[in-house]
Amino acid sequence: MNKEIYLKIFNHFGWKKQRRKLQEEIDELKDEILLYEHGIGDIKEMIKEMADVRNVLNQFIYAYEILEKELNKEGTDKNIRTLQRIADNYYKER
């Protein structure tokens, strides 16, 4: 999907409604993950919810003009920090 489509949807509903929509979609994804982990969920439903979260999140990324390289850098930095914490036993007994 391209930037214009995400922005058209975001601008139609506005940031307040889409913020609530993002929260709703994240909650639905959390629920589907829990169902799947308990053996009563369906991977296809979880994928649908992941797509919903990604779509609304992409609307915010384009509306706020966040650059892919910024997201990638933050994600990489966080993964490096997490790996360091694992090596340092930061998460042990937490």
Coordinates of N, CA and C in Angstrom, one line a residue:
M1 N 0.9 -1.2 0.0 CA 0.0 0.0 0.0 C 0.9 1.2 0.0
N2 N 0.5 2.3 -0.6 CA 1.4 3.4 -0.7 C 1.0 4.5 0.3
K3 N 1.9 5.5 0.4 CA 1.8 6.5 1.4 C 0.5 7.3 1.2
E4 N 0.1 7.6 0.0 CA -1.1 8.4 -0.2 C -2.4 7.7 0.4
I5 N -2.4 6.4 0.2 CA -3.6 5.7 0.8 C -3.6 5.8 2.3
Y6 N -2.5 5.6 2.9 CA -2.4 5.7 4.4 C -2.8 7.1 4.8
L7 N -2.3 8.1 4.2 CA -2.6 9.5 4.5 C -4.1 9.8 4.3
K8 N -4.6 9.3 3.2 CA -6.1 9.6 2.9 C -6.9 9.0 4.1
I9 N -6.7 7.8 4.5 CA -7.4 7.2 5.6 C -7.2 8.0 6.9
F10 N -5.9 8.3 7.2 CA -5.6 9.0 8.4 C -6.3 10.4 8.4
N11 N -6.2 11.1 7.4 CA -6.8 12.5 7.3 C -8.3 12.5 7.3
H12 N -8.9 11.4 6.8 CA -10.3 11.3 6.8 C -10.8 11.2 8.3
F13 N -10.2 10.3 9.0 CA -10.7 10.1 10.4 C -10.0 11.0 11.4
G14 N -8.8 11.5 11.2 CA -8.2 12.4 12.1 C -7.4 11.6 13.1
W15 N -6.4 12.4 13.7 CA -5.5 11.7 14.7 C -6.2 11.2 15.9
K16 N -7.2 11.8 16.4 CA -7.9 11.4 17.7 C -8.5 10.0 17.4
K17 N -9.3 9.9 16.4 CA -10.0 8.6 16.1 C -9.0 7.5 15.8
Q18 N -7.9 7.9 15.0 CA -7.0 6.9 14.6 C -6.1 6.5 15.8
R19 N -5.9 7.4 16.8 CA -5.2 7.0 18.0 C -6.0 5.9 18.8
R20 N -7.3 6.2 18.9 CA -8.1 5.2 19.5 C -8.2 3.9 18.7
K21 N -8.2 4.0 17.4 CA -8.2 2.8 16.5 C -6.9 2.0 16.7
L22 N -5.8 2.7 16.8 CA -4.5 2.0 17.1 C -4.6 1.2 18.4
Q23 N -5.1 1.9 19.4 CA -5.2 1.2 20.7 C -6.1 0.0 20.6
E24 N -7.2 0.1 19.9 CA -8.2 -1.0 19.7 C -7.5 -2.1 19.0
E25 N -6.8 -1.8 17.9 CA -6.2 -2.9 17.2 C -5.1 -3.6 17.9
I26 N -4.3 -2.8 18.7 CA -3.3 -3.4 19.6 C -3.9 -4.4 20.6
D27 N -5.0 -4.0 21.2 CA -5.8 -4.8 22.2 C -6.2 -6.1 21.5
E28 N -6.8 -6.0 20.3 CA -7.3 -7.2 19.6 C -6.1 -8.1 19.2
L29 N -5.0 -7.5 18.9 CA -3.8 -8.4 18.6 C -3.3 -9.1 19.9
K30 N -3.3 -8.4 21.0 CA -2.9 -9.0 22.3 C -3.8 -10.1 22.6
D31 N -5.1 -10.0 22.4 CA -6.1 -11.0 22.6 C -5.8 -12.2 21.8
E32 N -5.6 -12.0 20.5 CA -5.3 -13.1 19.5 C -4.1 -13.9 19.9
I33 N -3.0 -13.1 20.3 CA -1.8 -13.8 20.7 C -2.0 -14.7 21.9
L34 N -2.8 -14.2 22.9 CA -3.1 -15.0 24.1 C -3.9 -16.2 23.7
L35 N -4.9 -16.1 22.9 CA -5.6 -17.2 22.4 C -4.8 -18.2 21.8
Y36 N -3.9 -17.8 20.9 CA -3.0 -18.7 20.2 C -2.0 -19.4 21.1
E37 N -1.5 -18.6 22.1 CA -0.6 -19.2 23.1 C -1.3 -20.3 23.9
H38 N -2.6 -20.1 24.1 CA -3.3 -21.1 24.9 C -3.9 -22.3 24.1
G39 N -3.5 -22.3 22.8 CA -3.9 -23.4 21.9 C -5.3 -23.3 21.4
I40 N -6.0 -22.1 21.6 CA -7.4 -22.0 21.1 C -7.5 -20.9 20.1
G41 N -6.4 -20.3 19.7 CA -6.4 -19.3 18.7 C -6.1 -19.8 17.3
D42 N -6.2 -19.0 16.4 CA -6.0 -19.3 15.0 C -4.9 -18.4 14.5
I43 N -3.8 -18.9 13.9 CA -2.7 -18.1 13.4 C -3.2 -17.1 12.3
K44 N -4.2 -17.5 11.6 CA -4.8 -16.6 10.5 C -5.4 -15.4 11.2
E45 N -6.1 -15.6 12.3 CA -6.7 -14.4 13.0 C -5.6 -13.5 13.6
M46 N -4.6 -14.1 14.1 CA -3.5 -13.3 14.6 C -2.8 -12.5 13.5
I47 N -2.6 -13.1 12.3 CA -2.0 -12.4 11.2 C -2.9 -11.2 10.8
K48 N -4.3 -11.4 10.8 CA -5.2 -10.3 10.4 C -5.0 -9.2 11.4
E49 N -4.9 -9.5 12.7 CA -4.8 -8.4 13.7 C -3.4 -7.7 13.6
M50 N -2.4 -8.5 13.2 CA -1.1 -7.9 13.0 C -1.1 -6.9 11.8
A51 N -1.8 -7.3 10.8 CA -2.0 -6.4 9.6 C -2.8 -5.1 10.0
D52 N -3.8 -5.3 10.8 CA -4.5 -4.1 11.3 C -3.7 -3.1 12.0
V53 N -2.9 -3.7 13.0 CA -2.0 -2.8 13.7 C -1.0 -2.1 12.8
R54 N -0.4 -2.9 11.9 CA 0.6 -2.3 11.0 C 0.0 -1.2 10.1
N55 N -1.2 -1.5 9.6 CA -1.9 -0.5 8.8 C -2.1 0.9 9.5
V56 N -2.6 0.8 10.7 CA -2.8 2.0 11.4 C -1.5 2.7 11.9
L57 N -0.6 1.9 12.3 CA 0.7 2.4 12.6 C 1.4 3.1 11.4
N58 N 1.3 2.5 10.3 CA 1.8 3.1 9.0 C 1.1 4.5 8.8
Q59 N -0.1 4.6 9.1 CA -0.8 5.9 8.9 C -0.1 7.0 9.8
F60 N 0.2 6.6 11.0 CA 0.9 7.6 11.9 C 2.3 7.8 11.4
I61 N 3.0 6.8 10.9 CA 4.4 7.0 10.4 C 4.4 8.0 9.3
Y62 N 3.4 7.9 8.3 CA 3.4 8.8 7.2 C 2.8 10.2 7.6
A63 N 1.8 10.2 8.5 CA 1.2 11.5 8.9 C 2.2 12.3 9.7
Y64 N 3.1 11.7 10.5 CA 4.1 12.4 11.3 C 5.4 12.5 10.6
E65 N 5.5 12.0 9.3 CA 6.7 12.1 8.5 C 7.9 11.5 9.2
I66 N 7.7 10.3 9.7 CA 8.8 9.6 10.4 C 9.5 8.8 9.3
L67 N 10.8 8.9 9.3 CA 11.6 8.3 8.3 C 11.9 6.8 8.6
E68 N 11.9 6.0 7.6 CA 12.2 4.6 7.8 C 13.6 4.4 8.5
K69 N 14.6 5.2 8.1 CA 15.9 5.0 8.7 C 15.9 5.4 10.2
E70 N 15.0 6.3 10.6 CA 14.9 6.6 12.0 C 14.3 5.4 12.8
L71 N 13.2 4.8 12.2 CA 12.6 3.6 12.8 C 13.6 2.5 12.9
N72 N 14.3 2.2 11.8 CA 15.3 1.2 11.8 C 16.4 1.4 12.8
K73 N 16.9 2.6 12.9 CA 18.0 2.9 13.9 C 17.5 2.6 15.3
E74 N 16.3 3.1 15.6 CA 15.7 2.9 17.0 C 15.5 1.4 17.2
G75 N 15.0 0.7 16.3 CA 14.8 -0.7 16.4 C 16.1 -1.5 16.6
T76 N 17.1 -1.1 15.8 CA 18.4 -1.7 16.0 C 19.0 -1.4 17.3
D77 N 19.0 -0.2 17.7 CA 19.5 0.2 19.0 C 18.8 -0.5 20.2
K78 N 17.5 -0.7 20.1 CA 16.8 -1.4 21.1 C 17.2 -2.9 21.2
N79 N 17.3 -3.5 20.0 CA 17.7 -4.9 19.9 C 19.2 -5.1 20.5
I80 N 20.1 -4.2 20.1 CA 21.4 -4.3 20.7 C 21.4 -4.2 22.2
R81 N 20.6 -3.2 22.7 CA 20.5 -3.0 24.2 C 19.9 -4.3 24.8
T82 N 18.9 -4.9 24.2 CA 18.3 -6.1 24.8 C 19.3 -7.3 24.8
L83 N 20.1 -7.4 23.7 CA 21.1 -8.5 23.6 C 22.1 -8.3 24.7
Q84 N 22.5 -7.0 24.9 CA 23.5 -6.7 26.0 C 22.9 -7.1 27.3
R85 N 21.7 -6.7 27.5 CA 21.1 -7.0 28.8 C 21.0 -8.6 29.0
I86 N 20.6 -9.3 28.0 CA 20.6 -10.8 28.1 C 22.0 -11.3 28.5
A87 N 23.0 -10.8 27.8 CA 24.4 -11.2 28.1 C 24.8 -10.8 29.6
D88 N 24.3 -9.7 30.1 CA 24.6 -9.3 31.4 C 23.6 -9.9 32.5
N89 N 22.8 -10.8 32.1 CA 21.8 -11.4 33.0 C 20.8 -10.4 33.6
Y90 N 20.6 -9.3 32.9 CA 19.7 -8.3 33.4 C 18.3 -8.8 33.7
Y91 N 17.8 -9.8 32.8 CA 16.5 -10.3 32.9 C 16.3 -11.5 33.9
K92 N 17.4 -11.9 34.4 CA 17.4 -13.1 35.3 C 16.5 -12.8 36.5
E93 N 15.6 -13.7 36.9 CA 14.8 -13.5 38.1 C 13.9 -12.3 38.0
R94 N 13.5 -11.8 36.9 CA 12.6 -10.7 36.7 C 11.3 -11.1 36.4

